[in-house]
Amino acid sequence: MTVRRDFKEPARCRPDLVIGRDEVFGQAREQLTRGGSVLLHGPAGIGKSTVLRALAAENGGAARTVLRCSATESESHLPFLALADLLGLVLDEVSGKLPAAQLTALESALTGRGESTLQRDGLALRLAVLSALRALAAEGPVLIVADDVQWLDSASAELLGFAARRLGETPVRMLCAVRTEGQEYDRHLRASPPDTLALRVNPLTRTQVSELLGHRGYTGLPRSTVRDIHRTSGGNPLFALELGRALSENPTPPRPGEPLPVPTSLRTLVLNRLEMLSDEARRTLLVASAGARPTPALLRAAGRENAEAETAQAAALGLLATEPEGPTVRFAHPLISAALYAEAPAHERRAAHAALSEAASDPIERARHLALATTGTDPRTANSLAEAAALARDRGAPSVAASLGLLAARHTPADGTPDPDARRLQAAEDAITAGELDLARDIARDVLTRATVPADRVRAWIIVIDTAGHAMTEVDSVFPQALADAGEDPKLLALIHYQLTWRALLVDGDFDQAREEAAHSAALAARADDRYNELMALAFQAQIETLMGHPDAPATIKRALKEPQDPRVACHHNGAGYSRFRWLIMSDQLSEARATVTGLLREVQRRGSVESEVHFLRGVAETELRSGHCGRALDLARESLMLARDTGIGEVASAVLTSLCEASGGEVERALELAREAVEHAERDGDQMYVSRGLAALGYAQLVAGDAEGTVRSLRRVRELEDGLGITDPARGRWQGDLAEALVRIGELGEAQDVVDVTREQALRLGRESVLAVVDRAEALVRAARGEHEAALARLTSVQDRLAKLGYGLEEARTAFAVVQLRTRLPRPASYDEAARLFRRCRALPWLRQVDAATAQPVVAPEQPAPVPTADALEGLASMERQVAALVMEGATNREIAARLFISVKTVEATLTRVYRKLGIRSRVDIVRLAAGRRTE
């Protein structure tokens, strides 16, 4: 098919492509833009055609002619069929430009009239294809788009390869896709132009599979199921979508521990080679598919005496890929294993699991197989599974523990001890630890439909609340029901008041109330002799007091760290260890803070606690960012965000931190996007604390982007929110210096000085040395704007030295940049080398770009002060304009002027604009200069 330049294809849906294909798409786009060709390769269903179609749609507009063909296996024996698809519609256009012999050969091949073959008209036909492409290219660029190149008929493939190798500088590009199982694309590359770039389309990650399923409407699948889909599909989007469709249509989900049901469409695709296996070999493969890490030795122990010979037979058919460096028997694709298991009758599956329950050496594996081999309730099986779940929990595999716990509940008799619901709730708590919040919520809701024991009901309510995360407004109705179920039991009440602490903090934004709830929870837990929950409540109280700048914070941390300790609290993200980390980083003890949070991260990764891992990854990233290691911080923040989105845990907090890291060491546009996303998400959840944090990140990104007015708008809101929340520790958000700097840039010097004065008072009270240094830098900028250049320069030089000693690398570099910017306004030499060196050491790429831009500016004479209007000029102002100007001279902010004159802030701003125009000045600074001039008259 030929597409002319004036033909515009209908817009295509791009989301499937964007999901997981950005890198390969970007490389292909760049290659095509340079005039090169691209060969996409990968296994069936991996998404080659999707990428190819989108690239063709994007690049087709730049070509005068687009030639297309898409071969199929059933037509691959028909000679010249692909050639007819490519050139059939342009034959009339090129016929007058081909020699007679070439035209005759080409017409014969395309129409089927005559007896043209490559043997009879070989050279003429080869030259005809080459000439036709050159003739088309003479009129404008040509793009050849060929999908499923492996099915091209051999005659067309040979002719296309002949022409491709000889096109040289002719503006003909080829965009092809070929199915390959490994890296065997070389022969197709040899039939492509010499400059062809081969790109492998790789499997999707688990996060990308989740996004793809959601885009296609399969949104009701638990995250644990999505994880199983990713594992079973091997990241193949076609397989993943088929599995997602089958699960969404199946009202009965698979039992815990069982492989996913495989739809008939995929069974047919992967099992057609099974018919060539003997019955015994097929049974051996079924045992292998039921095992976690099958080996020939394990298969023999499970009763498959000829395991080696039977697995060799399967490997020869491409069903197995035995590891050359180890004994493990591995299926060629996970889907083969799943389809084989799904195809087997239920009694054969149970027999396989029964054999493996005796043969497996690992107790967790033995218990799982015993459960899947047993039907109905059985106390022995249930106890074995509960013990295996505890072992998995200790090994740091909470997801496995949750699966085993559900199996234990299934096999526990109704009158068993513990009862089935108690085991389900333990499984739900393990699921929370593993980050499988949907599963945990579903279990808890199910238990609540029938549980009558108060302890079980309160435990289930707490799980429901926990799985809501920061969106606590969604579970407001739960608290009265939980309190009613708890009655007068201090242990149960302690659990609920701990959750009410979170509600007071996140929903109401009331730090005083949150502190009271945490203290009450700790007292109730102590009365119930519940040391674990007492320590958790004390740690939470300490974090709240730290954020408030409360003087009791150190004493509360000490109480939370007092013996006896509980090892579960030590590495919990809301435990005393993390409270201590927050105190250290806010107190400028960066080295000790890094050591503390790194140790916590190592421990939770060992234990498999995903929620705590997300928190501690952010903690390490924050420490690296404060230390000026922007590249390392960005990598960790991105990892935290990916994990948060994959699990649904801490997405807003991770987006906020990643925004800060992007603005410091990555892409500013991405920083702005993430910050706005975080604010929107927090506002939707009613989470006032993270609305504030998201706005602080947005303000910083806007400052780096050069949008001083946007920074002021965002950070003024932060100031109002934190005043309302009662947050008085400036080290919590560290936005004050950015607000003051942005206010200076827009000429609001009075407000900037007010921010500096208030922040300095708070920082002096709490001993926040780095905050004091940053506000001193901001004050130096205020003084410079007022013309006190020498004093400002001395202050900035001192600040840079103080920040360097404290270890705040990025703030040190920002101060060095401010120093050189001020020096360029003075009659003395100035160089950006020091600022560039410091930003480069931090890998602070956005800031380094600002240095490069400043360096590229032509050298100009030092800026002279704008002409100061005379006092007589004020007489030409209207009454309101004179009043506003007089208050500006006194240093009043726009808000203060509005209050004193009983007008709106917008009216003040409009009036000032008229004043500037009438006086021939640019900013409030010039009005201040006028005031200084009047005082010296």
PDB file of N, CA and C in Angstrom, residues 166-229:
ATOM      1  N   ARG A 166      22.118  -1.646  -1.707  1.00  0.00           N
ATOM      2  CA  ARG A 166      22.693  -0.801  -2.757  1.00  0.00           C
ATOM      3  C   ARG A 166      22.088   0.606  -2.821  1.00  0.00           C
ATOM      4  N   LEU A 167      21.240   0.934  -1.869  1.00  0.00           N
ATOM      5  CA  LEU A 167      20.589   2.243  -1.911  1.00  0.00           C
ATOM      6  C   LEU A 167      21.531   3.390  -1.587  1.00  0.00           C
ATOM      7  N   GLY A 168      22.571   3.120  -0.789  1.00  0.00           N
ATOM      8  CA  GLY A 168      23.546   4.162  -0.478  1.00  0.00           C
ATOM      9  C   GLY A 168      22.904   5.372   0.179  1.00  0.00           C
ATOM     10  N   GLU A 169      23.122   6.571  -0.409  1.00  0.00           N
ATOM     11  CA  GLU A 169      22.604   7.817   0.136  1.00  0.00           C
ATOM     12  C   GLU A 169      21.176   8.124  -0.310  1.00  0.00           C
ATOM     13  N   THR A 170      20.583   7.232  -1.092  1.00  0.00           N
ATOM     14  CA  THR A 170      19.204   7.452  -1.545  1.00  0.00           C
ATOM     15  C   THR A 170      18.284   7.565  -0.329  1.00  0.00           C
ATOM     16  N   PRO A 171      17.401   8.567  -0.284  1.00  0.00           N
ATOM     17  CA  PRO A 171      16.546   8.761   0.895  1.00  0.00           C
ATOM     18  C   PRO A 171      15.430   7.721   1.012  1.00  0.00           C
ATOM     19  N   VAL A 172      15.832   6.479   1.231  1.00  0.00           N
ATOM     20  CA  VAL A 172      14.888   5.393   1.459  1.00  0.00           C
ATOM     21  C   VAL A 172      15.209   4.784   2.824  1.00  0.00           C
ATOM     22  N   ARG A 173      14.231   4.804   3.729  1.00  0.00           N
ATOM     23  CA  ARG A 173      14.406   4.206   5.049  1.00  0.00           C
ATOM     24  C   ARG A 173      13.538   2.964   5.156  1.00  0.00           C
ATOM     25  N   MET A 174      14.026   1.990   5.922  1.00  0.00           N
ATOM     26  CA  MET A 174      13.254   0.772   6.148  1.00  0.00           C
ATOM     27  C   MET A 174      12.939   0.643   7.641  1.00  0.00           C
ATOM     28  N   LEU A 175      11.692   0.332   7.924  1.00  0.00           N
ATOM     29  CA  LEU A 175      11.222   0.092   9.291  1.00  0.00           C
ATOM     30  C   LEU A 175      10.587  -1.287   9.304  1.00  0.00           C
ATOM     31  N   CYS A 176      11.306  -2.244   9.893  1.00  0.00           N
ATOM     32  CA  CYS A 176      10.883  -3.647   9.803  1.00  0.00           C
ATOM     33  C   CYS A 176      10.770  -4.269  11.193  1.00  0.00           C
ATOM     34  N   ALA A 177       9.960  -5.312  11.273  1.00  0.00           N
ATOM     35  CA  ALA A 177       9.824  -6.084  12.512  1.00  0.00           C
ATOM     36  C   ALA A 177       9.895  -7.558  12.168  1.00  0.00           C
ATOM     37  N   VAL A 178      10.635  -8.316  12.980  1.00  0.00           N
ATOM     38  CA  VAL A 178      10.804  -9.736  12.711  1.00  0.00           C
ATOM     39  C   VAL A 178      10.706 -10.511  14.024  1.00  0.00           C
ATOM     40  N   ARG A 179      10.066 -11.671  13.958  1.00  0.00           N
ATOM     41  CA  ARG A 179       9.933 -12.514  15.144  1.00  0.00           C
ATOM     42  C   ARG A 179      11.205 -13.329  15.333  1.00  0.00           C
ATOM     43  N   THR A 180      11.773 -13.242  16.532  1.00  0.00           N
ATOM     44  CA  THR A 180      12.952 -14.035  16.877  1.00  0.00           C
ATOM     45  C   THR A 180      12.773 -14.568  18.285  1.00  0.00           C
ATOM     46  N   GLU A 181      13.372 -15.684  18.587  1.00  0.00           N
ATOM     47  CA  GLU A 181      13.302 -16.240  19.931  1.00  0.00           C
ATOM     48  C   GLU A 181      14.523 -15.869  20.754  1.00  0.00           C
ATOM     49  N   GLY A 182      15.655 -15.710  20.101  1.00  0.00           N
ATOM     50  CA  GLY A 182      16.863 -15.304  20.811  1.00  0.00           C
ATOM     51  C   GLY A 182      17.434 -14.060  20.165  1.00  0.00           C
ATOM     52  N   GLN A 183      18.664 -14.140  19.711  1.00  0.00           N
ATOM     53  CA  GLN A 183      19.291 -13.005  19.036  1.00  0.00           C
ATOM     54  C   GLN A 183      19.497 -13.294  17.552  1.00  0.00           C
ATOM     55  N   GLU A 184      18.756 -14.285  17.003  1.00  0.00           N
ATOM     56  CA  GLU A 184      19.012 -14.732  15.631  1.00  0.00           C
ATOM     57  C   GLU A 184      18.354 -13.822  14.600  1.00  0.00           C
ATOM     58  N   TYR A 185      18.719 -12.553  14.650  1.00  0.00           N
ATOM     59  CA  TYR A 185      18.179 -11.607  13.682  1.00  0.00           C
ATOM     60  C   TYR A 185      19.224 -11.246  12.626  1.00  0.00           C
ATOM     61  N   ASP A 186      20.402 -11.889  12.690  1.00  0.00           N
ATOM     62  CA  ASP A 186      21.509 -11.494  11.822  1.00  0.00           C
ATOM     63  C   ASP A 186      21.164 -11.607  10.345  1.00  0.00           C
ATOM     64  N   ARG A 187      20.496 -12.691   9.947  1.00  0.00           N
ATOM     65  CA  ARG A 187      20.231 -12.873   8.515  1.00  0.00           C
ATOM     66  C   ARG A 187      19.261 -11.815   8.006  1.00  0.00           C
ATOM     67  N   HIS A 188      18.360 -11.355   8.865  1.00  0.00           N
ATOM     68  CA  HIS A 188      17.454 -10.287   8.465  1.00  0.00           C
ATOM     69  C   HIS A 188      18.196  -8.954   8.413  1.00  0.00           C
ATOM     70  N   LEU A 189      19.169  -8.783   9.303  1.00  0.00           N
ATOM     71  CA  LEU A 189      19.963  -7.558   9.292  1.00  0.00           C
ATOM     72  C   LEU A 189      20.807  -7.471   8.039  1.00  0.00           C
ATOM     73  N   ARG A 190      21.290  -8.636   7.552  1.00  0.00           N
ATOM     74  CA  ARG A 190      22.092  -8.641   6.325  1.00  0.00           C
ATOM     75  C   ARG A 190      21.268  -8.245   5.109  1.00  0.00           C
ATOM     76  N   ALA A 191      19.940  -8.418   5.185  1.00  0.00           N
ATOM     77  CA  ALA A 191      19.067  -8.048   4.070  1.00  0.00           C
ATOM     78  C   ALA A 191      18.533  -6.625   4.225  1.00  0.00           C
ATOM     79  N   SER A 192      19.109  -5.853   5.150  1.00  0.00           N
ATOM     80  CA  SER A 192      18.672  -4.486   5.408  1.00  0.00           C
ATOM     81  C   SER A 192      19.765  -3.515   4.983  1.00  0.00           C
ATOM     82  N   PRO A 193      19.458  -2.226   4.891  1.00  0.00           N
ATOM     83  CA  PRO A 193      20.496  -1.238   4.576  1.00  0.00           C
ATOM     84  C   PRO A 193      21.640  -1.319   5.580  1.00  0.00           C
ATOM     85  N   PRO A 194      22.859  -0.960   5.166  1.00  0.00           N
ATOM     86  CA  PRO A 194      24.028  -1.096   6.051  1.00  0.00           C
ATOM     87  C   PRO A 194      23.917  -0.329   7.359  1.00  0.00           C
ATOM     88  N   ASP A 195      23.155   0.779   7.363  1.00  0.00           N
ATOM     89  CA  ASP A 195      23.076   1.598   8.571  1.00  0.00           C
ATOM     90  C   ASP A 195      21.928   1.201   9.486  1.00  0.00           C
ATOM     91  N   THR A 196      21.352   0.018   9.277  1.00  0.00           N
ATOM     92  CA  THR A 196      20.172  -0.390  10.052  1.00  0.00           C
ATOM     93  C   THR A 196      20.524  -0.624  11.517  1.00  0.00           C
ATOM     94  N   LEU A 197      19.678  -0.098  12.404  1.00  0.00           N
ATOM     95  CA  LEU A 197      19.825  -0.299  13.839  1.00  0.00           C
ATOM     96  C   LEU A 197      18.883  -1.411  14.279  1.00  0.00           C
ATOM     97  N   ALA A 198      19.436  -2.490  14.852  1.00  0.00           N
ATOM     98  CA  ALA A 198      18.618  -3.598  15.359  1.00  0.00           C
ATOM     99  C   ALA A 198      18.274  -3.327  16.820  1.00  0.00           C
ATOM    100  N   LEU A 199      16.984  -3.364  17.131  1.00  0.00           N
ATOM    101  CA  LEU A 199      16.508  -3.091  18.490  1.00  0.00           C
ATOM    102  C   LEU A 199      15.649  -4.254  18.968  1.00  0.00           C
ATOM    103  N   ARG A 200      16.026  -4.824  20.094  1.00  0.00           N
ATOM    104  CA  ARG A 200      15.233  -5.906  20.669  1.00  0.00           C
ATOM    105  C   ARG A 200      14.127  -5.319  21.537  1.00  0.00           C
ATOM    106  N   VAL A 201      12.896  -5.775  21.340  1.00  0.00           N
ATOM    107  CA  VAL A 201      11.761  -5.365  22.166  1.00  0.00           C
ATOM    108  C   VAL A 201      11.688  -6.338  23.335  1.00  0.00           C
ATOM    109  N   ASN A 202      11.976  -5.855  24.512  1.00  0.00           N
ATOM    110  CA  ASN A 202      12.122  -6.714  25.688  1.00  0.00           C
ATOM    111  C   ASN A 202      10.814  -6.878  26.455  1.00  0.00           C
ATOM    112  N   PRO A 203      10.754  -7.852  27.360  1.00  0.00           N
ATOM    113  CA  PRO A 203       9.545  -8.043  28.181  1.00  0.00           C
ATOM    114  C   PRO A 203       9.261  -6.821  29.046  1.00  0.00           C
ATOM    115  N   LEU A 204       8.008  -6.665  29.427  1.00  0.00           N
ATOM    116  CA  LEU A 204       7.601  -5.594  30.323  1.00  0.00           C
ATOM    117  C   LEU A 204       7.952  -5.949  31.765  1.00  0.00           C
ATOM    118  N   THR A 205       8.174  -4.918  32.567  1.00  0.00           N
ATOM    119  CA  THR A 205       8.353  -5.127  34.003  1.00  0.00           C
ATOM    120  C   THR A 205       6.987  -5.361  34.653  1.00  0.00           C
ATOM    121  N   ARG A 206       7.020  -5.710  35.919  1.00  0.00           N
ATOM    122  CA  ARG A 206       5.766  -5.951  36.631  1.00  0.00           C
ATOM    123  C   ARG A 206       4.915  -4.675  36.692  1.00  0.00           C
ATOM    124  N   THR A 207       5.549  -3.538  36.949  1.00  0.00           N
ATOM    125  CA  THR A 207       4.811  -2.276  36.999  1.00  0.00           C
ATOM    126  C   THR A 207       4.176  -1.969  35.647  1.00  0.00           C
ATOM    127  N   GLN A 208       4.914  -2.233  34.571  1.00  0.00           N
ATOM    128  CA  GLN A 208       4.394  -1.955  33.231  1.00  0.00           C
ATOM    129  C   GLN A 208       3.242  -2.894  32.881  1.00  0.00           C
ATOM    130  N   VAL A 209       3.335  -4.161  33.290  1.00  0.00           N
ATOM    131  CA  VAL A 209       2.225  -5.090  33.079  1.00  0.00           C
ATOM    132  C   VAL A 209       0.984  -4.606  33.821  1.00  0.00           C
ATOM    133  N   SER A 210       1.170  -4.126  35.046  1.00  0.00           N
ATOM    134  CA  SER A 210       0.047  -3.603  35.821  1.00  0.00           C
ATOM    135  C   SER A 210      -0.593  -2.421  35.110  1.00  0.00           C
ATOM    136  N   GLU A 211       0.231  -1.537  34.570  1.00  0.00           N
ATOM    137  CA  GLU A 211      -0.294  -0.366  33.858  1.00  0.00           C
ATOM    138  C   GLU A 211      -1.025  -0.787  32.588  1.00  0.00           C
ATOM    139  N   LEU A 212      -0.480  -1.770  31.875  1.00  0.00           N
ATOM    140  CA  LEU A 212      -1.107  -2.254  30.643  1.00  0.00           C
ATOM    141  C   LEU A 212      -2.472  -2.871  30.941  1.00  0.00           C
ATOM    142  N   LEU A 213      -2.547  -3.687  31.978  1.00  0.00           N
ATOM    143  CA  LEU A 213      -3.819  -4.316  32.339  1.00  0.00           C
ATOM    144  C   LEU A 213      -4.853  -3.263  32.725  1.00  0.00           C
ATOM    145  N   GLY A 214      -4.412  -2.266  33.480  1.00  0.00           N
ATOM    146  CA  GLY A 214      -5.325  -1.202  33.867  1.00  0.00           C
ATOM    147  C   GLY A 214      -5.829  -0.420  32.667  1.00  0.00           C
ATOM    148  N   HIS A 215      -4.932  -0.178  31.707  1.00  0.00           N
ATOM    149  CA  HIS A 215      -5.327   0.564  30.501  1.00  0.00           C
ATOM    150  C   HIS A 215      -6.370  -0.211  29.696  1.00  0.00           C
ATOM    151  N   ARG A 216      -6.268  -1.528  29.692  1.00  0.00           N
ATOM    152  CA  ARG A 216      -7.225  -2.349  28.953  1.00  0.00           C
ATOM    153  C   ARG A 216      -8.504  -2.635  29.745  1.00  0.00           C
ATOM    154  N   GLY A 217      -8.598  -2.088  30.949  1.00  0.00           N
ATOM    155  CA  GLY A 217      -9.839  -2.236  31.710  1.00  0.00           C
ATOM    156  C   GLY A 217      -9.836  -3.347  32.734  1.00  0.00           C
ATOM    157  N   TYR A 218      -8.730  -4.061  32.895  1.00  0.00           N
ATOM    158  CA  TYR A 218      -8.672  -5.137  33.891  1.00  0.00           C
ATOM    159  C   TYR A 218      -8.188  -4.535  35.211  1.00  0.00           C
ATOM    160  N   THR A 219      -9.038  -3.712  35.815  1.00  0.00           N
ATOM    161  CA  THR A 219      -8.631  -2.926  36.978  1.00  0.00           C
ATOM    162  C   THR A 219      -8.978  -3.581  38.305  1.00  0.00           C
ATOM    163  N   GLY A 220      -9.777  -4.622  38.285  1.00  0.00           N
ATOM    164  CA  GLY A 220     -10.211  -5.221  39.549  1.00  0.00           C
ATOM    165  C   GLY A 220      -9.292  -6.313  40.053  1.00  0.00           C
ATOM    166  N   LEU A 221      -8.133  -6.490  39.448  1.00  0.00           N
ATOM    167  CA  LEU A 221      -7.248  -7.592  39.826  1.00  0.00           C
ATOM    168  C   LEU A 221      -6.371  -7.183  41.010  1.00  0.00           C
ATOM    169  N   PRO A 222      -6.293  -8.003  42.058  1.00  0.00           N
ATOM    170  CA  PRO A 222      -5.392  -7.684  43.179  1.00  0.00           C
ATOM    171  C   PRO A 222      -3.944  -7.629  42.702  1.00  0.00           C
ATOM    172  N   ARG A 223      -3.125  -6.897  43.456  1.00  0.00           N
ATOM    173  CA  ARG A 223      -1.721  -6.766  43.063  1.00  0.00           C
ATOM    174  C   ARG A 223      -0.998  -8.109  43.097  1.00  0.00           C
ATOM    175  N   SER A 224      -1.404  -8.978  44.002  1.00  0.00           N
ATOM    176  CA  SER A 224      -0.769 -10.304  44.031  1.00  0.00           C
ATOM    177  C   SER A 224      -1.074 -11.064  42.747  1.00  0.00           C
ATOM    178  N   THR A 225      -2.281 -10.879  42.204  1.00  0.00           N
ATOM    179  CA  THR A 225      -2.639 -11.531  40.944  1.00  0.00           C
ATOM    180  C   THR A 225      -1.858 -10.931  39.794  1.00  0.00           C
ATOM    181  N   VAL A 226      -1.688  -9.611  39.807  1.00  0.00           N
ATOM    182  CA  VAL A 226      -0.889  -8.956  38.763  1.00  0.00           C
ATOM    183  C   VAL A 226       0.542  -9.480  38.799  1.00  0.00           C
ATOM    184  N   ARG A 227       1.045  -9.675  40.009  1.00  0.00           N
ATOM    185  CA  ARG A 227       2.395 -10.236  40.135  1.00  0.00           C
ATOM    186  C   ARG A 227       2.456 -11.626  39.507  1.00  0.00           C
ATOM    187  N   ASP A 228       1.425 -12.442  39.741  1.00  0.00           N
ATOM    188  CA  ASP A 228       1.402 -13.782  39.154  1.00  0.00           C
ATOM    189  C   ASP A 228       1.263 -13.714  37.633  1.00  0.00           C
ATOM    190  N   ILE A 229       0.482 -12.753  37.144  1.00  0.00           N
ATOM    191  CA  ILE A 229       0.339 -12.591  35.689  1.00  0.00           C
ATOM    192  C   ILE A 229       1.689 -12.233  35.078  1.00  0.00           C
TER     193      ILE A 229
END
